[in-house]
mmCIF file of C-alpha atoms in Angstrom:
data_model
loop_
_atom_site.group_PDB
_atom_site.id
_atom_site.type_symbol
_atom_site.label_atom_id
_atom_site.label_comp_id
_atom_site.label_asym_id
_atom_site.label_seq_id
_atom_site.Cartn_x
_atom_site.Cartn_y
_atom_site.Cartn_z
ATOM 1 C CA MET A 1 -11.788 24.364 22.682
ATOM 2 C CA TYR A 2 -9.310 22.712 22.131
ATOM 3 C CA ARG A 3 -5.663 23.799 21.718
ATOM 4 C CA ALA A 4 -2.074 21.959 21.728
ATOM 5 C CA ALA A 5 0.737 23.737 22.874
ATOM 6 C CA ARG A 6 3.919 23.845 21.942
ATOM 7 C CA GLY A 7 5.611 21.460 23.388
ATOM 8 C CA GLY A 8 3.426 21.408 25.933
ATOM 9 C CA PRO A 9 2.143 17.270 27.579
ATOM 10 C CA SER A 10 1.499 14.605 25.640
ATOM 11 C CA GLY A 11 -1.688 14.421 25.901
ATOM 12 C CA LEU A 12 -2.211 12.084 28.821
ATOM 13 C CA PRO A 13 -5.042 12.530 31.327
ATOM 14 C CA GLY A 14 -5.336 14.725 34.473
ATOM 15 C CA LYS A 15 -2.224 17.052 32.435
ATOM 16 C CA ILE A 16 -3.425 20.143 31.245
ATOM 17 C CA ILE A 17 -0.672 22.582 32.213
ATOM 18 C CA GLY A 18 0.770 24.391 29.014
ATOM 19 C CA TYR A 19 -2.918 24.467 27.413
ATOM 20 C CA ARG A 20 -5.611 27.061 26.825
ATOM 21 C CA PHE A 21 -9.102 25.726 26.807
ATOM 22 C CA ALA A 22 -12.651 26.923 27.744
ATOM 23 C CA VAL A 23 -15.408 24.550 28.605
ATOM 24 C CA ARG A 24 -18.678 24.922 26.764
ATOM 25 C CA THR A 25 -22.250 24.034 26.241
ATOM 26 C CA ARG A 26 -22.701 21.903 22.939
ATOM 27 C CA SER A 27 -24.275 24.906 21.400
ATOM 28 C CA GLY A 28 -21.422 26.347 21.424
ATOM 29 C CA THR A 29 -21.701 29.489 24.530
ATOM 30 C CA ALA A 30 -19.417 29.915 26.125
ATOM 31 C CA THR A 31 -20.161 29.117 30.355
ATOM 32 C CA THR A 32 -16.218 28.972 32.201
ATOM 33 C CA ARG A 33 -12.688 29.866 30.806
ATOM 34 C CA ARG A 34 -8.982 28.644 32.035
ATOM 35 C CA ASP A 35 -6.378 30.134 30.496
ATOM 36 C CA GLU A 36 -2.825 28.462 31.376
ATOM 37 C CA SER A 37 0.944 30.088 30.591
ATOM 38 C CA VAL A 38 1.774 28.868 27.141
ATOM 39 C CA ILE A 39 4.405 29.902 24.664
ATOM 40 C CA GLY A 40 2.758 29.138 21.081
ATOM 41 C CA VAL A 41 -0.224 27.497 20.217
ATOM 42 C CA ASN A 42 -0.437 24.550 17.714
ATOM 43 C CA MET A 43 -3.452 22.918 16.506
ATOM 44 C CA GLU A 44 -6.777 23.868 16.901
ATOM 45 C CA LEU A 45 -9.752 21.000 17.454
ATOM 46 C CA ASN A 46 -13.208 22.506 16.930
ATOM 47 C CA GLU A 47 -15.486 22.018 20.567
ATOM 48 C CA ASN A 48 -18.248 21.521 18.262
ATOM 49 C CA ALA A 49 -17.580 18.780 16.062
ATOM 50 C CA ARG A 50 -19.145 15.376 17.342
ATOM 51 C CA ILE A 51 -17.158 12.704 18.432
ATOM 52 C CA ASP A 52 -18.270 9.842 16.797
ATOM 53 C CA THR A 53 -17.287 7.241 19.637
ATOM 54 C CA SER A 54 -18.903 4.419 17.497
ATOM 55 C CA GLN A 55 -15.553 3.997 15.531
ATOM 56 C CA VAL A 56 -13.304 2.731 18.656
ATOM 57 C CA ASP A 57 -14.117 -0.621 20.337
ATOM 58 C CA ASP A 58 -13.086 0.516 24.232
ATOM 59 C CA ARG A 59 -11.893 -2.932 25.649
ATOM 60 C CA ARG A 60 -10.015 -1.253 28.318
ATOM 61 C CA GLY A 61 -12.674 -1.983 30.777
ATOM 62 C CA SER A 62 -13.740 -5.598 29.235
ATOM 63 C CA GLY A 63 -10.571 -7.459 30.713
ATOM 64 C CA GLY A 64 -9.829 -8.475 27.296
ATOM 65 C CA GLY A 65 -6.304 -9.480 26.847
ATOM 66 C CA GLY A 66 -3.338 -11.508 28.905
ATOM 67 C CA GLY A 67 -2.816 -14.714 28.294
ATOM 68 C CA MET A 68 0.813 -15.353 27.737
ATOM 69 C CA GLY A 69 1.093 -12.065 25.025
ATOM 70 C CA ILE A 70 3.968 -10.985 23.826
ATOM 71 C CA PRO A 71 7.012 -10.344 27.099
ATOM 72 C CA ILE A 72 8.431 -6.593 26.372
ATOM 73 C CA PRO A 73 8.875 -4.518 29.111
ATOM 74 C CA ILE A 74 8.128 -0.975 28.433
ATOM 75 C CA GLY A 75 6.764 0.319 24.798
ATOM 76 C CA GLY A 76 7.262 -2.065 21.747
ATOM 77 C CA GLY A 77 7.745 -3.252 18.281
ATOM 78 C CA ARG A 78 10.127 -5.790 16.650
ATOM 79 C CA GLY A 79 12.721 -2.536 15.620
ATOM 80 C CA GLY A 80 15.259 -3.356 18.616
ATOM 81 C CA ILE A 81 15.841 -1.972 22.029
ATOM 82 C CA VAL A 82 16.168 1.342 23.333
ATOM 83 C CA GLY A 83 18.339 1.893 25.716
ATOM 84 C CA ILE A 84 18.320 -0.478 28.503
ATOM 85 C CA ILE A 85 15.566 -2.246 27.635
ATOM 86 C CA ILE A 86 13.309 0.659 27.467
ATOM 87 C CA ALA A 87 11.563 -0.593 24.834
ATOM 88 C CA VAL A 88 11.350 -2.903 21.946
ATOM 89 C CA LEU A 89 9.464 -0.501 19.285
ATOM 90 C CA VAL A 90 8.775 -3.328 16.661
ATOM 91 C CA ALA A 91 4.984 -2.396 16.069
ATOM 92 C CA LEU A 92 6.176 1.069 17.440
ATOM 93 C CA VAL A 93 4.345 3.048 14.606
ATOM 94 C CA GLY A 94 4.272 -0.170 12.851
ATOM 95 C CA GLY A 95 1.297 -1.507 11.820
ATOM 96 C CA GLY A 96 1.353 -4.718 14.013
ATOM 97 C CA PHE A 97 2.904 -7.428 10.988
ATOM 98 C CA GLY A 98 5.037 -8.695 13.327
ATOM 99 C CA LEU A 99 2.135 -10.202 15.197
ATOM 100 C CA ASN A 100 1.134 -12.364 11.849
ATOM 101 C CA ALA A 101 3.187 -14.553 12.579
ATOM 102 C CA MET A 102 1.341 -15.811 15.927
ATOM 103 C CA ASN A 103 -1.050 -18.419 16.568
ATOM 104 C CA GLY A 104 -4.414 -18.689 17.998
ATOM 105 C CA GLY A 105 -5.710 -15.530 17.213
ATOM 106 C CA GLY A 106 -9.301 -15.151 17.424
ATOM 107 C CA GLY A 107 -10.416 -11.834 18.639
ATOM 108 C CA ALA A 108 -12.136 -10.806 21.412
ATOM 109 C CA GLU A 109 -15.800 -10.144 22.702
ATOM 110 C CA GLN A 110 -16.530 -5.987 21.349
ATOM 111 C CA GLY A 111 -15.981 -3.536 24.820
ATOM 112 C CA ASP A 112 -18.402 -1.628 26.135
ATOM 113 C CA ASN A 113 -18.376 1.890 24.906
ATOM 114 C CA THR A 114 -20.778 3.821 27.529
ATOM 115 C CA SER A 115 -18.460 5.051 29.653
ATOM 116 C CA LEU A 116 -16.712 6.162 26.692
ATOM 117 C CA GLU A 117 -19.371 8.060 25.082
ATOM 118 C CA GLN A 118 -21.310 9.679 28.367
ATOM 119 C CA LYS A 119 -17.515 11.271 28.384
ATOM 120 C CA CYS A 120 -17.219 11.956 25.267
ATOM 121 C CA SER A 121 -20.705 13.919 24.850
ATOM 122 C CA ALA A 122 -19.328 16.327 27.905
ATOM 123 C CA ASP A 123 -18.401 19.754 28.058
ATOM 124 C CA ASP A 124 -14.702 19.294 28.379
ATOM 125 C CA ALA A 125 -14.690 16.024 25.995
ATOM 126 C CA LEU A 126 -12.119 17.965 24.023
ATOM 127 C CA GLN A 127 -9.645 17.817 27.223
ATOM 128 C CA GLN A 128 -9.897 13.629 27.327
ATOM 129 C CA LEU A 129 -6.473 12.180 26.018
ATOM 130 C CA ASP A 130 -9.372 9.000 25.109
ATOM 131 C CA CYS A 131 -12.264 11.573 23.541
ATOM 132 C CA ARG A 132 -9.621 13.822 21.661
ATOM 133 C CA ASN A 133 -8.098 10.066 20.104
ATOM 134 C CA THR A 134 -11.433 9.206 18.864
ATOM 135 C CA LEU A 135 -12.009 12.525 16.788
ATOM 136 C CA TYR A 136 -8.455 11.878 15.246
ATOM 137 C CA VAL A 137 -10.052 9.011 14.346
ATOM 138 C CA ASN A 138 -12.691 10.142 13.062
ATOM 139 C CA SER A 139 -10.796 12.458 11.060
ATOM 140 C CA ILE A 140 -8.910 10.038 9.578
ATOM 141 C CA GLN A 141 -11.824 8.101 8.035
ATOM 142 C CA ALA A 142 -13.498 11.112 6.615
ATOM 143 C CA TYR A 143 -10.458 11.581 4.682
ATOM 144 C CA TRP A 144 -10.551 8.526 3.611
ATOM 145 C CA ARG A 145 -13.983 7.757 2.748
ATOM 146 C CA THR A 146 -13.419 10.587 -0.146
ATOM 147 C CA ALA A 147 -9.723 10.414 -0.752
ATOM 148 C CA LEU A 148 -9.995 6.171 -1.490
ATOM 149 C CA PRO A 149 -12.367 6.155 -4.466
ATOM 150 C CA GLU A 150 -11.274 9.717 -5.558
ATOM 151 C CA ALA A 151 -7.189 8.118 -5.641
ATOM 152 C CA PHE A 152 -7.821 4.442 -6.254
ATOM 153 C CA GLY A 153 -11.249 4.087 -7.475
ATOM 154 C CA GLU A 154 -12.103 1.783 -4.474
ATOM 155 C CA GLN A 155 -14.736 2.463 -1.384
ATOM 156 C CA TYR A 156 -13.797 2.784 2.055
ATOM 157 C CA ARG A 157 -14.496 0.519 4.263
ATOM 158 C CA PRO A 158 -14.223 1.920 7.989
ATOM 159 C CA SER A 159 -11.805 0.555 10.450
ATOM 160 C CA LYS A 160 -12.373 0.627 14.776
ATOM 161 C CA THR A 161 -10.024 1.442 16.711
ATOM 162 C CA VAL A 162 -9.980 -0.742 20.007
ATOM 163 C CA PHE A 163 -8.676 1.499 22.906
ATOM 164 C CA PHE A 164 -6.901 -2.023 25.325
ATOM 165 C CA SER A 165 -5.027 -1.595 28.358
ATOM 166 C CA GLN A 166 -1.935 -4.057 29.417
ATOM 167 C CA GLY A 167 -3.294 -6.884 26.792
ATOM 168 C CA VAL A 168 -5.928 -7.478 24.209
ATOM 169 C CA ASN A 169 -6.924 -10.819 21.869
ATOM 170 C CA THR A 170 -6.368 -10.026 18.398
ATOM 171 C CA ALA A 171 -7.020 -12.364 14.922
ATOM 172 C CA CYS A 172 -3.477 -12.229 15.029
ATOM 173 C CA GLY A 173 -2.730 -13.390 18.225
ATOM 174 C CA GLN A 174 -2.211 -12.356 21.808
ATOM 175 C CA ALA A 175 -0.413 -8.797 22.132
ATOM 176 C CA ASP A 176 0.191 -7.243 25.153
ATOM 177 C CA SER A 177 1.207 -3.012 25.570
ATOM 178 C CA GLY A 178 4.680 -3.635 24.655
ATOM 179 C CA VAL A 179 3.871 -4.335 21.070
ATOM 180 C CA GLY A 180 2.723 -0.393 20.511
ATOM 181 C CA PRO A 181 0.366 0.793 18.744
ATOM 182 C CA PHE A 182 -0.442 -1.935 15.764
ATOM 183 C CA TYR A 183 -2.817 -2.577 12.487
ATOM 184 C CA CYS A 184 -4.339 -6.328 12.208
ATOM 185 C CA PRO A 185 -4.982 -7.512 8.603
ATOM 186 C CA ALA A 186 -6.759 -10.542 9.759
ATOM 187 C CA ASP A 187 -9.634 -8.761 11.955
ATOM 188 C CA SER A 188 -8.999 -5.189 10.008
ATOM 189 C CA LEU A 189 -8.480 -3.199 13.042
ATOM 190 C CA VAL A 190 -6.194 -0.625 15.218
ATOM 191 C CA TYR A 191 -5.049 -1.386 18.227
ATOM 192 C CA ILE A 192 -3.348 0.745 21.180
ATOM 193 C CA ASP A 193 -3.057 1.490 24.758
ATOM 194 C CA LEU A 194 -3.154 5.038 25.119
ATOM 195 C CA THR A 195 -0.804 4.710 27.601
ATOM 196 C CA PHE A 196 2.222 4.175 24.690
ATOM 197 C CA TYR A 197 1.710 8.085 24.326
ATOM 198 C CA ARG A 198 3.857 8.280 27.558
ATOM 199 C CA VAL A 199 6.580 6.202 26.665
ATOM 200 C CA LEU A 200 6.299 8.293 23.059
ATOM 201 C CA ALA A 201 6.772 11.342 25.032
ATOM 202 C CA ASP A 202 9.406 10.334 28.261
ATOM 203 C CA GLN A 203 11.628 8.297 25.790
ATOM 204 C CA LEU A 204 11.075 8.868 22.494
ATOM 205 C CA GLY A 205 11.751 13.097 23.229
ATOM 206 C CA ALA A 206 8.237 13.145 20.666
ATOM 207 C CA GLU A 207 6.535 14.894 22.765
ATOM 208 C CA GLY A 208 3.952 17.358 20.924
ATOM 209 C CA GLU A 209 0.257 16.272 20.466
ATOM 210 C CA PHE A 210 0.492 16.500 16.471
ATOM 211 C CA ALA A 211 2.278 13.244 17.485
ATOM 212 C CA GLN A 212 -0.887 11.461 18.641
ATOM 213 C CA PRO A 213 -2.367 12.367 15.110
ATOM 214 C CA TYR A 214 0.241 10.911 13.001
ATOM 215 C CA VAL A 215 0.231 7.463 14.934
ATOM 216 C CA LEU A 216 -3.360 6.794 13.986
ATOM 217 C CA ALA A 217 -2.839 7.790 10.435
ATOM 218 C CA HIS A 218 -0.026 5.386 9.957
ATOM 219 C CA GLU A 219 -1.639 2.781 11.282
ATOM 220 C CA TYR A 220 -5.037 3.316 9.293
ATOM 221 C CA GLY A 221 -2.607 3.807 6.055
ATOM 222 C CA HIS A 222 -1.642 0.448 6.717
ATOM 223 C CA HIS A 223 -5.999 -0.466 6.738
ATOM 224 C CA VAL A 224 -5.990 1.942 3.266
ATOM 225 C CA GLN A 225 -2.837 -1.139 2.146
ATOM 226 C CA ASN A 226 -5.033 -3.644 3.053
ATOM 227 C CA LEU A 227 -8.511 -2.814 1.353
ATOM 228 C CA LEU A 228 -6.057 -2.928 -1.819
ATOM 229 C CA GLY A 229 -4.314 -5.208 -1.424
ATOM 230 C CA THR A 230 -0.793 -4.214 -1.085
ATOM 231 C CA ASN A 231 -0.164 -6.165 2.403
ATOM 232 C CA GLU A 232 -1.107 -8.985 0.668
ATOM 233 C CA GLN A 233 0.986 -8.405 -2.656
ATOM 234 C CA MET A 234 3.414 -7.765 -0.326
ATOM 235 C CA ARG A 235 3.418 -10.770 1.424
ATOM 236 C CA ARG A 236 3.286 -12.792 -1.938
ATOM 237 C CA GLN A 237 7.031 -10.813 -3.050
ATOM 238 C CA GLN A 238 8.394 -11.768 0.647
ATOM 239 C CA GLN A 239 7.677 -15.269 -0.020
ATOM 240 C CA ARG A 240 9.016 -15.322 -3.536
ATOM 241 C CA ASP A 241 12.090 -13.493 -2.486
ATOM 242 C CA PRO A 242 12.764 -14.146 1.518
ATOM 243 C CA ASP A 243 16.562 -11.973 0.816
ATOM 244 C CA ASN A 244 14.124 -8.702 0.371
ATOM 245 C CA ALA A 245 11.928 -9.255 2.788
ATOM 246 C CA ASN A 246 13.112 -6.363 5.322
ATOM 247 C CA ALA A 247 13.465 -4.300 2.653
ATOM 248 C CA LEU A 248 9.879 -4.528 1.360
ATOM 249 C CA SER A 249 8.596 -4.366 5.334
ATOM 250 C CA VAL A 250 10.343 -1.057 4.621
ATOM 251 C CA LYS A 251 8.650 0.242 1.846
ATOM 252 C CA LEU A 252 5.054 -0.890 3.219
ATOM 253 C CA GLU A 253 5.911 1.057 6.568
ATOM 254 C CA LEU A 254 7.116 4.295 4.468
ATOM 255 C CA GLN A 255 4.155 4.100 2.152
ATOM 256 C CA ALA A 256 1.861 3.874 5.547
ATOM 257 C CA ASP A 257 4.148 7.439 6.333
ATOM 258 C CA CYS A 258 2.669 9.074 3.396
ATOM 259 C CA TYR A 259 -0.626 8.026 3.500
ATOM 260 C CA ALA A 260 -0.325 9.592 6.663
ATOM 261 C CA GLY A 261 1.214 13.183 5.278
ATOM 262 C CA ALA A 262 -1.519 12.745 3.292
ATOM 263 C CA TRP A 263 -4.163 12.837 5.563
ATOM 264 C CA ALA A 264 -2.276 15.484 6.980
ATOM 265 C CA LYS A 265 -2.578 17.847 4.062
ATOM 266 C CA ASN A 266 -6.078 17.756 4.118
ATOM 267 C CA ALA A 267 -7.194 17.304 7.554
ATOM 268 C CA THR A 268 -8.686 20.748 8.189
ATOM 269 C CA GLY A 269 -11.167 19.514 5.664
ATOM 270 C CA THR A 270 -12.659 16.674 7.027
ATOM 271 C CA ALA A 271 -15.824 17.000 9.146
ATOM 272 C CA ASP A 272 -18.075 14.827 11.220
ATOM 273 C CA GLU A 273 -21.290 13.622 10.100
ATOM 274 C CA SER A 274 -23.382 17.146 10.299
ATOM 275 C CA GLY A 275 -20.631 18.621 8.277
ATOM 276 C CA GLN A 276 -18.732 20.512 11.386
ATOM 277 C CA LYS A 277 -15.494 20.717 10.594
ATOM 278 C CA ILE A 278 -12.777 18.424 12.891
ATOM 279 C CA PHE A 279 -10.172 20.676 12.984
ATOM 280 C CA LYS A 280 -9.797 24.358 13.107
ATOM 281 C CA SER A 281 -6.383 25.411 12.117
ATOM 282 C CA ILE A 282 -3.042 22.586 11.895
ATOM 283 C CA SER A 283 -0.094 24.903 11.715
ATOM 284 C CA GLU A 284 3.305 24.082 10.554
ATOM 285 C CA GLN A 285 4.700 24.091 13.794
ATOM 286 C CA ASP A 286 2.045 20.596 14.211
ATOM 287 C CA ILE A 287 3.904 19.212 11.109
ATOM 288 C CA ALA A 288 6.643 19.656 12.360
ATOM 289 C CA GLN A 289 5.696 17.479 15.461
ATOM 290 C CA ALA A 290 4.356 15.047 13.559
ATOM 291 C CA ILE A 291 7.986 14.925 11.023
ATOM 292 C CA ASP A 292 10.024 14.610 14.864
ATOM 293 C CA THR A 293 8.245 11.756 15.873
ATOM 294 C CA ALA A 294 9.204 10.195 12.471
ATOM 295 C CA GLU A 295 12.835 11.016 12.967
ATOM 296 C CA LYS A 296 12.584 10.097 15.970
ATOM 297 C CA ILE A 297 11.132 6.230 15.625
ATOM 298 C CA GLY A 298 13.602 5.391 12.367
ATOM 299 C CA ASP A 299 15.332 2.482 12.285
ATOM 300 C CA ASP A 300 18.873 3.687 12.971
ATOM 301 C CA ALA A 301 17.899 6.368 15.718
ATOM 302 C CA ILE A 302 16.212 3.528 17.720
ATOM 303 C CA SER A 303 19.503 1.750 16.858
ATOM 304 C CA GLU A 304 21.449 4.509 18.200
ATOM 305 C CA ARG A 305 19.601 5.214 21.378
ATOM 306 C CA ALA A 306 19.928 1.066 22.118
ATOM 307 C CA ASN A 307 23.285 1.370 21.432
ATOM 308 C CA ARG A 308 23.677 -0.547 19.249
ATOM 309 C CA PRO A 309 25.113 -0.807 15.688
ATOM 310 C CA VAL A 310 23.203 0.727 12.676
ATOM 311 C CA ASN A 311 23.032 -1.942 10.117
ATOM 312 C CA PRO A 312 20.611 -1.039 7.614
ATOM 313 C CA GLU A 313 19.948 -4.610 6.093
ATOM 314 C CA GLU A 314 18.004 -5.293 9.475
ATOM 315 C CA PHE A 315 15.812 -2.390 8.978
ATOM 316 C CA THR A 316 11.644 -2.898 8.397
ATOM 317 C CA HIS A 317 10.468 0.146 9.401
ATOM 318 C CA GLY A 318 12.608 2.654 7.557
ATOM 319 C CA SER A 319 15.429 5.346 8.455
ATOM 320 C CA SER A 320 14.427 8.354 10.561
ATOM 321 C CA ALA A 321 15.435 9.921 6.709
ATOM 322 C CA GLN A 322 13.163 8.008 4.946
ATOM 323 C CA ARG A 323 10.726 8.190 7.105
ATOM 324 C CA LYS A 324 10.586 11.804 7.234
ATOM 325 C CA GLU A 325 10.709 11.811 3.405
ATOM 326 C CA TRP A 326 7.673 9.927 3.092
ATOM 327 C CA PHE A 327 5.806 11.593 5.337
ATOM 328 C CA THR A 328 7.378 14.851 4.467
ATOM 329 C CA ARG A 329 5.820 14.106 0.729
ATOM 330 C CA GLY A 330 2.641 13.038 1.597
ATOM 331 C CA TYR A 331 1.858 15.881 3.031
ATOM 332 C CA GLU A 332 3.367 18.353 0.128
ATOM 333 C CA THR A 333 1.544 16.763 -2.413
ATOM 334 C CA GLY A 334 -1.669 16.239 -0.061
ATOM 335 C CA ASP A 335 -1.902 13.468 -3.021
ATOM 336 C CA PRO A 336 -1.306 8.936 -1.987
ATOM 337 C CA LYS A 337 -1.457 8.308 -5.398
ATOM 338 C CA SER A 338 2.242 10.764 -4.805
ATOM 339 C CA CYS A 339 2.737 7.129 -1.813
ATOM 340 C CA ASP A 340 4.258 4.458 -4.357
ATOM 341 C CA THR A 341 6.751 3.189 -2.682
ATOM 342 C CA PHE A 342 7.052 0.484 -4.407
ATOM 343 C CA GLY A 343 7.657 1.721 -7.931
ATOM 344 C CA GLY A 344 11.344 2.288 -7.747
ATOM 345 C CA SER A 345 14.595 2.375 -5.370
ATOM 346 C CA LEU A 346 14.013 4.233 -2.451
#
């Protein structure tokens, strides 16, 4: 069983203080149990759900990256420098569209999932950061396999999440860990260096475990936009109206936040291929963690943390209030059709 504790660690490997869990056999029979002191318990994952590692491309041991990369010291993104160059958060929960201008992107060979498959088949799989994130990916894609045709009449095409370390080659160009998690429309893949969650927790204060699936759900929101052609339509609008390029980017990002909220509302209904529910429960505390994360990565919050002037005309991802509003709208309605950020003024 995996339960995330309120205010507990961000789920990095080896940090289980503050978590309550049981190690079980794959049949679900408890073999050992270890309880940690916790105050309140949040989401609960189903220890019997199968973790489908085929939805992940694990390149952490492949050396698939490097080159010049993007020279950002810590964190990542086009949204401004955090603190004393704590992080430049351009693609932070952003979609990686800032990478589109890079050249020379040819992608990289697929990684080797052997180690991940073994780890995620073990009894303690849910204690492992990469296995939990793989299960989050499974839930998000299970949701969209049903929601996309129901809401928009389009079939969902799965996308893999690439786990990388330090640097990675993509069809959008080369990137390093500094860009944060991102989605590359050119190869339809989500990319993340899992050490990003340490930046999110330690430097931005988004410590809750549910910040992690929120990040992934946002990136898969960009994948949905790519499947629907929203991304390409937005690019054409930017070319026709360059003065409003940033405002259009904000609308794209807020829609991805809203899509993440719609997934969160329906996450407890998602299941693995055998029908086992992936989440046993998601609490209001978890949703509060996602909203807190959305607020902490608003363009204004990033600027303020960096002691820089707040200029809405420079926003590319949306203010804290806007990100909170659109995630909340998706969550409260549970309907991705409610996420039309392009339909009027924000």
